Short mmCIF file of C-alpha atoms in Angstrom, two decimals:
data_model
loop_
_atom_site.label_atom_id
_atom_site.label_comp_id
_atom_site.label_asym_id
_atom_site.label_seq_id
_atom_site.Cartn_x
_atom_site.Cartn_y
_atom_site.Cartn_z
CA UNK A 469 -16.42 0.14 4.77
CA UNK A 470 -13.30 1.84 3.49
CA UNK A 471 -12.46 -1.01 1.09
CA UNK A 472 -8.98 -1.26 2.69
CA UNK A 473 -7.58 -4.51 4.05
CA UNK A 474 -4.83 -4.56 6.64
CA UNK A 475 -2.17 -7.19 7.32
CA UNK A 476 0.10 -7.42 10.33
CA UNK A 477 3.50 -8.97 10.52
CA UNK A 478 6.86 -8.90 12.20
CA UNK A 479 9.05 -6.20 10.68
CA UNK A 480 11.87 -8.73 10.04
CA UNK A 481 9.63 -10.79 7.76
CA UNK A 482 9.25 -7.70 5.53
CA UNK A 483 12.98 -7.91 4.70
CA UNK A 484 12.62 -10.87 2.37
CA UNK A 485 10.70 -9.08 -0.39
CA UNK A 486 12.71 -5.90 0.25
CA UNK A 487 15.96 -7.76 -0.39
CA UNK A 488 14.56 -9.58 -3.43
CA UNK A 489 13.76 -6.15 -4.87
CA UNK A 490 12.16 -7.21 -8.19
CA UNK A 491 11.92 -4.36 -10.72
CA UNK A 492 8.65 -3.44 -12.36
CA UNK A 493 7.47 -6.08 -14.87
CA UNK A 494 9.69 -8.77 -13.41
CA UNK A 495 8.63 -12.43 -13.27
CA UNK A 496 9.07 -13.91 -9.76
CA UNK A 497 8.55 -17.27 -8.03
CA UNK A 498 7.72 -17.50 -4.37
CA UNK A 499 8.74 -21.10 -3.82
CA UNK A 500 6.97 -21.74 -0.50
CA UNK A 501 4.22 -19.18 -0.68
CA UNK A 502 1.41 -19.91 1.83
CA UNK A 503 -0.08 -18.11 3.66
CA UNK A 504 1.00 -15.41 1.19
CA UNK A 505 2.09 -12.35 3.16
CA UNK A 506 5.54 -12.21 1.59
CA UNK A 507 3.97 -13.05 -1.80
CA UNK A 508 1.67 -10.05 -1.51
CA UNK A 509 4.58 -7.87 -0.50
CA UNK A 510 6.47 -8.92 -3.64
CA UNK A 511 3.38 -8.26 -5.77
CA UNK A 512 3.03 -4.85 -4.15
CA UNK A 513 6.67 -3.92 -4.88
CA UNK A 514 5.92 -4.71 -8.53
CA UNK A 515 2.99 -2.28 -8.33
CA UNK A 516 0.72 -4.89 -9.92
CA UNK A 517 2.96 -5.37 -12.94
CA UNK A 518 4.95 -8.44 -13.99
CA UNK A 519 4.00 -11.85 -12.68
CA UNK A 520 4.38 -13.66 -9.33
CA UNK A 521 4.01 -17.42 -9.27
CA UNK A 522 2.92 -18.34 -5.76
CA UNK A 523 3.88 -22.01 -5.34
CA UNK A 524 2.47 -24.07 -2.47
CA UNK A 525 2.34 -27.87 -2.25
CA UNK A 526 -0.06 -28.31 0.67
CA UNK A 527 -3.72 -28.19 -0.45
CA UNK A 528 -5.09 -26.69 2.77
CA UNK A 529 -2.46 -24.00 2.87
CA UNK A 530 -2.93 -23.46 -0.81
CA UNK A 531 -6.64 -22.59 -0.24
CA UNK A 532 -5.66 -20.08 2.36
CA UNK A 533 -3.11 -18.58 -0.04
CA UNK A 534 -5.76 -18.25 -2.75
CA UNK A 535 -8.15 -16.55 -0.35
CA UNK A 536 -5.51 -14.04 0.70
CA UNK A 537 -4.66 -13.22 -2.88
CA UNK A 538 -8.36 -12.77 -3.72
CA UNK A 539 -9.01 -10.68 -0.60
CA UNK A 540 -6.30 -8.19 -1.58
CA UNK A 541 -7.29 -8.05 -5.24
CA UNK A 542 -3.81 -8.93 -6.47
CA UNK A 543 -3.93 -9.26 -10.24
CA UNK A 544 -0.27 -10.10 -10.82
CA UNK A 545 -0.13 -13.20 -8.58
CA UNK A 546 -0.83 -16.68 -9.90
CA UNK A 547 -1.27 -19.39 -7.26
CA UNK A 548 0.28 -22.76 -8.21
CA UNK A 549 -0.58 -25.84 -6.18
CA UNK A 550 2.64 -27.85 -6.68
CA UNK A 551 5.73 -28.93 -4.89
CA UNK A 552 8.43 -26.46 -5.91
CA UNK A 553 10.93 -29.29 -6.19
CA UNK A 554 8.77 -30.72 -8.98
CA UNK A 555 8.54 -27.48 -10.99
CA UNK A 556 10.52 -27.62 -14.21
CA UNK A 557 13.01 -24.82 -14.79
CA UNK A 558 12.49 -25.55 -18.48
CA UNK A 559 8.75 -24.96 -18.28
CA UNK A 560 7.91 -22.12 -20.74
CA UNK A 561 5.76 -20.31 -18.17
CA UNK A 562 8.83 -19.82 -16.00
CA UNK A 563 11.12 -18.80 -18.87
CA UNK A 564 11.13 -15.17 -17.80
CA UNK A 565 11.62 -15.73 -14.05
CA UNK A 566 14.55 -13.61 -12.84
CA UNK A 567 13.81 -13.53 -9.09
CA UNK A 568 12.99 -16.32 -6.61
CA UNK A 569 12.09 -16.16 -2.98
CA UNK A 570 12.82 -19.26 -0.88
CA UNK A 571 11.28 -18.93 2.57
CA UNK A 572 10.91 -22.68 3.42
CA UNK A 573 9.63 -24.65 6.36
CA UNK A 574 12.01 -24.27 9.25
CA UNK A 575 12.27 -25.04 12.97
CA UNK A 576 10.58 -21.73 13.86
CA UNK A 577 13.14 -21.41 16.67
CA UNK A 578 13.24 -17.65 16.25
CA UNK A 579 9.58 -17.13 16.91
CA UNK A 580 8.67 -15.24 20.08
CA UNK A 581 5.84 -16.88 21.96
CA UNK A 582 4.31 -15.46 25.13
CA UNK A 583 7.26 -13.18 25.50
CA UNK A 584 9.57 -16.19 25.75
CA UNK A 585 12.30 -16.88 23.23
CA UNK A 586 13.07 -20.43 22.12
CA UNK A 587 16.62 -21.39 23.07
CA UNK A 588 19.14 -23.93 21.93
CA UNK A 589 18.31 -26.31 24.77
CA UNK A 590 15.07 -27.24 23.09
CA UNK A 591 16.66 -27.97 19.71
CA UNK A 592 15.56 -31.22 18.11
CA UNK A 593 18.84 -32.10 16.32
CA UNK A 594 17.32 -34.75 14.04
CA UNK A 595 14.45 -32.45 13.02
CA UNK A 596 16.76 -29.51 12.34
CA UNK A 597 19.00 -31.77 10.23
CA UNK A 598 16.03 -32.97 8.16
CA UNK A 599 14.85 -29.39 7.65
CA UNK A 600 18.29 -28.26 6.63
CA UNK A 601 18.41 -31.00 3.97
CA UNK A 602 15.05 -29.84 2.56
CA UNK A 603 16.15 -26.19 2.62
CA UNK A 604 19.29 -27.02 0.67
CA UNK A 605 17.28 -28.97 -1.91
CA UNK A 606 14.92 -26.00 -2.40
CA UNK A 607 17.75 -23.57 -2.78
CA UNK A 608 19.64 -25.82 -5.22
CA UNK A 609 16.47 -26.09 -7.32
CA UNK A 610 15.97 -22.32 -7.27
CA UNK A 611 19.54 -21.71 -8.49
CA UNK A 612 18.85 -24.03 -11.45
CA UNK A 613 16.38 -21.75 -13.16
CA UNK A 614 18.21 -20.56 -16.26
CA UNK A 615 17.21 -16.88 -16.27
CA UNK A 616 17.16 -16.23 -12.54
CA UNK A 617 19.40 -13.45 -11.39
CA UNK A 618 18.56 -13.12 -7.72
CA UNK A 619 17.49 -15.65 -5.09
CA UNK A 620 16.62 -14.65 -1.52
CA UNK A 621 16.66 -17.26 1.23
CA UNK A 622 15.10 -16.54 4.62
CA UNK A 623 14.05 -18.43 7.75
CA UNK A 624 12.59 -17.64 11.13
CA UNK A 625 15.21 -19.94 12.70
CA UNK A 626 18.12 -18.99 15.01
CA UNK A 627 20.05 -22.18 14.29
CA UNK A 628 23.22 -21.97 12.22
CA UNK A 629 22.41 -25.34 10.68
CA UNK A 630 19.41 -23.83 8.89
CA UNK A 631 21.06 -20.49 8.13
CA UNK A 632 24.76 -19.89 7.61
CA UNK A 633 25.58 -23.56 7.19
CA UNK A 634 22.98 -23.91 4.41
CA UNK A 635 24.33 -20.77 2.65
CA UNK A 636 27.94 -21.89 2.98
CA UNK A 637 27.14 -25.28 1.43
CA UNK A 638 25.38 -23.53 -1.44
CA UNK A 639 28.43 -21.35 -2.08
CA UNK A 640 30.72 -24.36 -1.86
CA UNK A 641 28.68 -26.15 -4.50
CA UNK A 642 27.66 -23.24 -6.73
CA UNK A 643 30.23 -20.51 -5.96
CA UNK A 644 31.49 -20.55 -9.52
CA UNK A 645 28.23 -19.09 -10.72
CA UNK A 646 26.69 -17.48 -7.60
CA UNK A 647 27.82 -15.12 -4.85
CA UNK A 648 26.22 -13.26 -1.98
CA UNK A 649 24.97 -9.68 -2.13
CA UNK A 650 25.25 -7.60 1.02
CA UNK A 651 21.63 -6.71 1.60
CA UNK A 652 20.06 -4.20 3.96
CA UNK A 653 23.47 -2.65 4.69
CA UNK A 654 22.05 -0.31 7.34
CA UNK A 655 21.02 -3.26 9.45
CA UNK A 656 23.74 -3.79 12.07
CA UNK A 657 23.18 -7.41 13.05
CA UNK A 658 24.80 -9.62 10.44
CA UNK A 659 25.38 -13.33 9.90
CA UNK A 660 27.65 -15.45 12.05
CA UNK A 661 31.15 -15.06 10.57
CA UNK A 662 32.29 -17.89 12.78
CA UNK A 663 30.68 -20.21 10.27
CA UNK A 664 32.29 -18.54 7.24
CA UNK A 665 33.63 -14.96 6.71
CA UNK A 666 31.15 -14.03 3.97
CA UNK A 667 28.25 -14.53 6.40
CA UNK A 668 28.67 -10.83 7.12
CA UNK A 669 26.79 -10.32 3.87
CA UNK A 670 23.73 -11.95 5.49
CA UNK A 671 21.26 -10.47 7.88
CA UNK A 672 20.18 -11.70 11.27
CA UNK A 673 17.45 -10.34 13.55
CA UNK A 674 16.74 -11.13 17.20
CA UNK A 675 14.28 -10.05 19.88
CA UNK A 676 16.90 -7.47 20.93
CA UNK A 677 15.96 -5.74 17.62
CA UNK A 678 12.26 -5.88 18.60
CA UNK A 679 11.70 -8.62 16.04
CA UNK A 680 11.45 -12.36 15.92
CA UNK A 681 14.63 -14.31 15.30
CA UNK A 682 15.20 -14.15 11.57
CA UNK A 683 17.86 -14.86 8.93
CA UNK A 684 18.26 -13.60 5.37
CA UNK A 685 20.74 -14.26 2.56
CA UNK A 686 20.68 -13.08 -1.05
CA UNK A 687 22.38 -14.94 -3.89
CA UNK A 688 23.15 -13.15 -7.16
CA UNK A 689 24.31 -14.72 -10.37
CA UNK A 690 27.85 -13.53 -11.05
CA UNK A 691 27.54 -12.91 -14.78
CA UNK A 692 24.13 -11.28 -14.62
CA UNK A 693 24.28 -8.78 -11.79
CA UNK A 694 27.01 -6.49 -10.58
CA UNK A 695 28.15 -6.99 -7.01
CA UNK A 696 26.95 -4.01 -4.98
CA UNK A 697 25.47 -3.17 -1.65
CA UNK A 698 21.77 -3.48 -2.28
CA UNK A 699 19.15 -1.60 -0.32
CA UNK A 700 15.86 -1.89 -2.12
CA UNK A 701 13.60 1.11 -2.18
CA UNK A 702 14.31 4.21 -0.14
CA UNK A 703 10.60 4.36 0.36
CA UNK A 704 10.85 1.18 2.50
CA UNK A 705 13.44 2.50 4.92
CA UNK A 706 10.73 3.29 7.48
CA UNK A 707 10.35 -0.50 7.94
CA UNK A 708 13.59 -0.57 9.88
CA UNK A 709 12.76 2.29 12.20
CA UNK A 710 9.54 0.75 13.38
CA UNK A 711 9.65 0.63 17.17
CA UNK A 712 7.26 -2.19 17.81
CA UNK A 713 7.36 -5.87 16.90
CA UNK A 714 4.44 -5.55 14.57
CA UNK A 715 4.22 -3.66 11.32
CA UNK A 716 1.09 -2.74 9.47
CA UNK A 717 0.71 -2.33 5.77
CA UNK A 718 -2.46 -1.30 4.04
CA UNK A 719 -3.71 -2.66 0.80
CA UNK A 720 -5.71 -0.28 -1.30
CA UNK A 721 -8.81 -1.46 -3.09
CA UNK A 722 -8.10 -2.57 -6.70
CA UNK A 723 -4.45 -3.19 -5.75
CA UNK A 724 -3.20 -0.21 -7.75
CA UNK A 725 -0.52 0.91 -5.27
CA UNK A 726 -1.14 -1.77 -2.69
CA UNK A 727 1.09 -1.19 0.32
CA UNK A 728 1.66 1.82 2.54
CA UNK A 729 4.10 1.33 5.36
CA UNK A 730 3.11 2.81 8.68
CA UNK A 731 5.20 3.28 11.79
CA UNK A 732 3.58 2.03 14.97
CA UNK A 733 4.53 3.93 18.08
#
């Protein structure tokens, strides 16, 4: 045995941690962590420094999360079995948190299954509305943490109601303190500007990009981070030239420099 574990995932899903871009020694919350692939990616970007609080409310999913963390030997990730909406921004253990990832439950309408793409005809309007309400609650809570500087929001949904509409409502309510950063500027497919002009700052992916349907937005606190085009890590650029739907990243034993990104041809 080589002592190396491998994980596989759609290349779009790797954008969340890339856009969050926590610096070494940062404290991070992954608000909806299980099964933990994005959490491990965040921990890897920190090179096993800092602290990642992996929050998951469902006990069964939480056990899977813990097993994944243990399997990869991640020493900077702390699993927390709790509803993120019940975490206290004033809790001393979160006092140094500057980055939060919110990748919540969604309709999954962007997922490619058996080479067929879900379309709008199958949309359950009531369900999507309920999910959007939950997504807005989670984002609002994330923006309430006093030291947080950067919040990334992502879904595997193609519906505006879960994506641009959620982001627009957050800006309408919190625009005095928060704004969008234009993340992954080399990615051509952007948010739907028909919902609001600033959606161009967001990222969308589709099967035409050889990915699942995916959406990403990044909020930055106005007084704590300069507005700039943000592309995290030149070393991660190979993610976006991967030719196949899947992407493989290796985790070295002892989690010293955990991830290596490998093109699949």
